[in-house]
Structure formats: structure tokens, C-alpha cells
Amino acid sequence: MLASEMESMQRKQDLPQKDCVQCQRPFTWRKKWARCWGEVRYCSERCRREAKQSNAPRRQMHEHHD
């Protein structure tokens, strides 16, 4: 590895962290979130889907009276 590559790399513990709004666990910055880190709220697709389902209005079952 070149010296210039070593200088640009960060150790994982030095990367920014946030807490997931769904599971409350800490998660670390990922390169794919570089442009939108300020908007990232969930640690995973699973947490995003679960939050979306829990916030969606639930259909109520109606009883039929004859």
C-alpha cells in the first residue's frame, strides 16, 4: 500500500456513527451513504421497512351484521 493511500484511509472507529431510529442500535457511516449521510435514519433496509409498516394506517376488520 502506498503512503498516500494510507493517509486517505480512515480506521473504522474514526468513522461517524448514528443511532437507528427503529432499533436504537448504533451504526457506522458507509461509503454508499457519502452523499446523503445527513438524511440516513435507519441502519438497514429491514429497519426502514419495519418503521414504514408500523407507521402505516392499519385496515380495520369490519363485522357484518345480518
Coordinates of N, CA, C and O in Angstrom, one line a residue:
M1 N 0.8 -1.2 0.0 CA 0.0 0.0 0.0 C 0.9 1.2 0.0 O 1.9 1.3 0.7
L2 N 0.5 2.2 -0.8 CA 1.3 3.5 -0.9 C 1.0 4.4 0.3 O -0.1 4.3 0.9
A3 N 1.9 5.2 0.6 CA 1.8 6.1 1.7 C 0.6 7.1 1.5 O -0.2 7.4 2.5
S4 N 0.3 7.5 0.3 CA -0.8 8.4 0.0 C -2.2 7.6 0.3 O -3.1 8.2 0.7
E5 N -2.2 6.3 0.0 CA -3.4 5.5 0.3 C -3.6 5.4 1.8 O -4.7 5.4 2.2
M6 N -2.6 5.2 2.5 CA -2.7 5.1 3.9 C -3.2 6.4 4.6 O -3.9 6.3 5.5
E7 N -2.8 7.5 4.0 CA -3.2 8.8 4.6 C -4.7 9.0 4.4 O -5.4 9.6 5.2
S8 N -5.2 8.6 3.2 CA -6.6 8.9 2.9 C -7.6 7.9 3.6 O -8.8 8.1 3.7
M9 N -7.1 6.7 4.0 CA -7.9 5.7 4.7 C -8.2 6.1 6.1 O -7.4 6.7 6.8
Q10 N -9.4 5.8 6.6 CA -9.7 6.0 8.0 C -9.9 4.7 8.7 O -10.4 3.7 8.1
R11 N -9.6 4.7 10.0 CA -9.9 3.5 10.7 C -11.4 3.5 11.0 O -12.1 4.5 11.1
K12 N -12.0 2.3 11.1 CA -13.5 2.2 11.3 C -13.9 2.9 12.5 O -15.0 3.5 12.5
Q13 N -13.2 2.8 13.6 CA -13.6 3.5 14.8 C -13.6 5.0 14.7 O -14.2 5.7 15.5
D14 N -13.0 5.6 13.6 CA -13.0 7.0 13.4 C -14.1 7.5 12.5 O -14.3 8.7 12.4
L15 N -14.9 6.6 12.0 CA -16.0 7.0 11.1 C -17.2 7.5 11.9 O -17.4 7.1 13.1
P16 N -18.0 8.4 11.3 CA -19.1 8.9 12.1 C -20.1 7.8 12.4 O -20.3 6.8 11.6
Q17 N -20.9 8.0 13.5 CA -21.9 7.0 13.8 C -23.2 7.7 14.1 O -23.2 8.9 14.5
K18 N -24.3 7.0 14.0 CA -25.7 7.4 14.3 C -26.4 6.3 15.0 O -25.9 5.1 14.9
D19 N -27.5 6.6 15.7 CA -28.3 5.6 16.2 C -29.6 5.4 15.3 O -30.2 6.4 14.9
C20 N -29.9 4.1 15.0 CA -31.0 3.8 14.2 C -32.3 4.2 14.9 O -32.5 3.9 16.1
V21 N -33.2 4.9 14.2 CA -34.5 5.3 14.8 C -35.4 4.2 15.1 O -36.4 4.3 15.9
Q22 N -35.2 3.1 14.4 CA -36.1 1.9 14.6 C -35.6 1.0 15.7 O -36.4 0.7 16.6
C23 N -34.4 0.5 15.6 CA -33.9 -0.5 16.6 C -33.0 0.1 17.7 O -32.6 -0.6 18.6
Q24 N -32.7 1.4 17.6 CA -31.9 2.2 18.5 C -30.4 1.7 18.6 O -29.7 2.1 19.6
R25 N -30.0 0.9 17.7 CA -28.6 0.4 17.7 C -27.7 1.4 17.0 O -28.2 2.0 16.0
P26 N -26.4 1.6 17.4 CA -25.5 2.5 16.6 C -25.1 1.8 15.3 O -25.0 0.6 15.2
F27 N -25.0 2.6 14.3 CA -24.4 2.2 13.0 C -23.4 3.2 12.5 O -23.5 4.3 12.8
T28 N -22.5 2.7 11.7 CA -21.4 3.5 11.2 C -21.6 3.9 9.7 O -22.2 3.2 8.9
W29 N -21.0 5.0 9.4 CA -21.1 5.6 8.1 C -20.6 4.6 7.0 O -19.7 3.8 7.3
R30 N -21.2 4.5 5.9 CA -20.8 3.7 4.8 C -20.6 4.5 3.5 O -21.2 5.6 3.4
K31 N -19.7 4.1 2.7 CA -19.4 4.9 1.5 C -20.6 5.1 0.6 O -20.7 6.2 0.1
K32 N -21.5 4.2 0.5 CA -22.7 4.4 -0.3 C -23.6 5.5 0.3 O -24.5 6.0 -0.4
W33 N -23.4 5.9 1.5 CA -24.2 7.0 2.1 C -23.4 8.3 2.1 O -23.9 9.3 2.7
A34 N -22.3 8.4 1.4 CA -21.5 9.6 1.4 C -22.2 10.8 1.0 O -22.1 11.9 1.6
R35 N -23.1 10.8 0.0 CA -23.8 12.0 -0.5 C -25.1 12.3 0.4 O -25.6 13.4 0.3
C36 N -25.6 11.3 1.1 CA -26.8 11.5 1.8 C -26.8 11.2 3.3 O -27.8 10.9 3.9
W37 N -25.6 11.2 3.9 CA -25.4 10.8 5.3 C -26.4 11.6 6.2 O -26.9 11.1 7.2
G38 N -26.6 12.9 5.9 CA -27.5 13.7 6.7 C -28.9 13.2 6.8 O -29.7 13.5 7.7
E39 N -29.3 12.5 5.7 CA -30.7 12.0 5.6 C -30.9 10.6 6.1 O -32.0 10.1 6.3
V40 N -29.8 9.9 6.3 CA -29.9 8.4 6.7 C -30.4 8.3 8.1 O -29.9 9.0 9.1
R41 N -31.4 7.5 8.3 CA -32.1 7.4 9.6 C -32.1 5.9 10.1 O -32.2 5.7 11.3
Y42 N -31.9 5.0 9.2 CA -32.0 3.6 9.6 C -30.7 2.8 9.3 O -30.1 3.1 8.3
C43 N -30.4 1.8 10.1 CA -29.2 1.1 9.9 C -29.3 0.1 8.7 O -28.3 -0.4 8.2
S44 N -30.5 -0.3 8.4 CA -30.7 -1.4 7.4 C -32.0 -1.2 6.6 O -32.9 -0.5 7.1
E45 N -32.1 -1.9 5.5 CA -33.3 -1.9 4.8 C -34.5 -2.5 5.6 O -35.6 -2.1 5.6
R46 N -34.1 -3.5 6.4 CA -35.1 -4.2 7.3 C -35.7 -3.2 8.3 O -36.9 -3.1 8.4
C47 N -34.9 -2.4 8.9 CA -35.4 -1.4 9.9 C -36.2 -0.3 9.2 O -37.3 0.1 9.7
R48 N -35.8 0.1 8.0 CA -36.6 1.0 7.2 C -38.0 0.5 6.9 O -39.0 1.2 7.0
R49 N -38.0 -0.8 6.4 CA -39.3 -1.4 6.1 C -40.2 -1.6 7.3 O -41.4 -1.3 7.3
E50 N -39.6 -2.0 8.5 CA -40.4 -2.2 9.7 C -41.0 -0.9 10.2 O -42.1 -0.8 10.6
A51 N -40.2 0.2 10.1 CA -40.7 1.5 10.5 C -41.8 2.0 9.6 O -42.8 2.5 10.1
K52 N -41.7 1.7 8.3 CA -42.7 2.1 7.4 C -44.0 1.3 7.7 O -45.1 1.9 7.6
Q53 N -43.9 0.1 8.0 CA -45.1 -0.8 8.3 C -45.8 -0.3 9.6 O -47.0 -0.3 9.6
S54 N -45.0 0.0 10.6 CA -45.6 0.3 11.9 C -46.2 1.7 11.8 O -47.1 2.0 12.6
N55 N -45.8 2.6 10.9 CA -46.4 3.9 10.8 C -47.6 4.0 9.8 O -48.3 4.9 9.8
A56 N -47.8 2.9 9.0 CA -48.8 2.9 8.0 C -50.2 2.7 8.7 O -50.3 2.0 9.7
P57 N -51.2 3.3 8.3 CA -52.5 3.1 8.9 C -53.0 1.7 8.6 O -52.8 1.1 7.5
R58 N -53.4 1.1 9.7 CA -53.9 -0.3 9.6 C -55.3 -0.4 9.2 O -56.1 0.4 9.6
R59 N -55.6 -1.4 8.4 CA -57.0 -1.6 8.0 C -57.7 -2.3 9.1 O -57.2 -3.2 9.7
Q60 N -59.0 -1.8 9.4 CA -59.7 -2.4 10.4 C -60.7 -3.4 9.8 O -61.3 -3.2 8.8
M61 N -60.9 -4.5 10.5 CA -61.8 -5.6 10.0 C -63.2 -5.1 10.5 O -63.4 -4.8 11.6
H62 N -64.1 -5.1 9.5 CA -65.5 -4.7 9.9 C -66.3 -6.0 10.0 O -66.2 -6.9 9.2
E63 N -67.1 -6.0 11.0 CA -68.0 -7.1 11.2 C -69.3 -6.9 10.4 O -69.8 -5.8 10.3
H64 N -69.8 -8.0 9.8 CA -71.0 -7.9 9.1 C -72.2 -8.4 9.9 O -72.1 -9.5 10.5
H65 N -73.1 -7.5 10.1 CA -74.3 -7.9 10.9 C -75.5 -8.1 9.9 O -75.9 -7.3 9.2
D66 N -76.0 -9.3 10.0 CA -77.2 -9.6 9.2 C -78.5 -9.6 9.9 O -78.6 -9.9 11.0

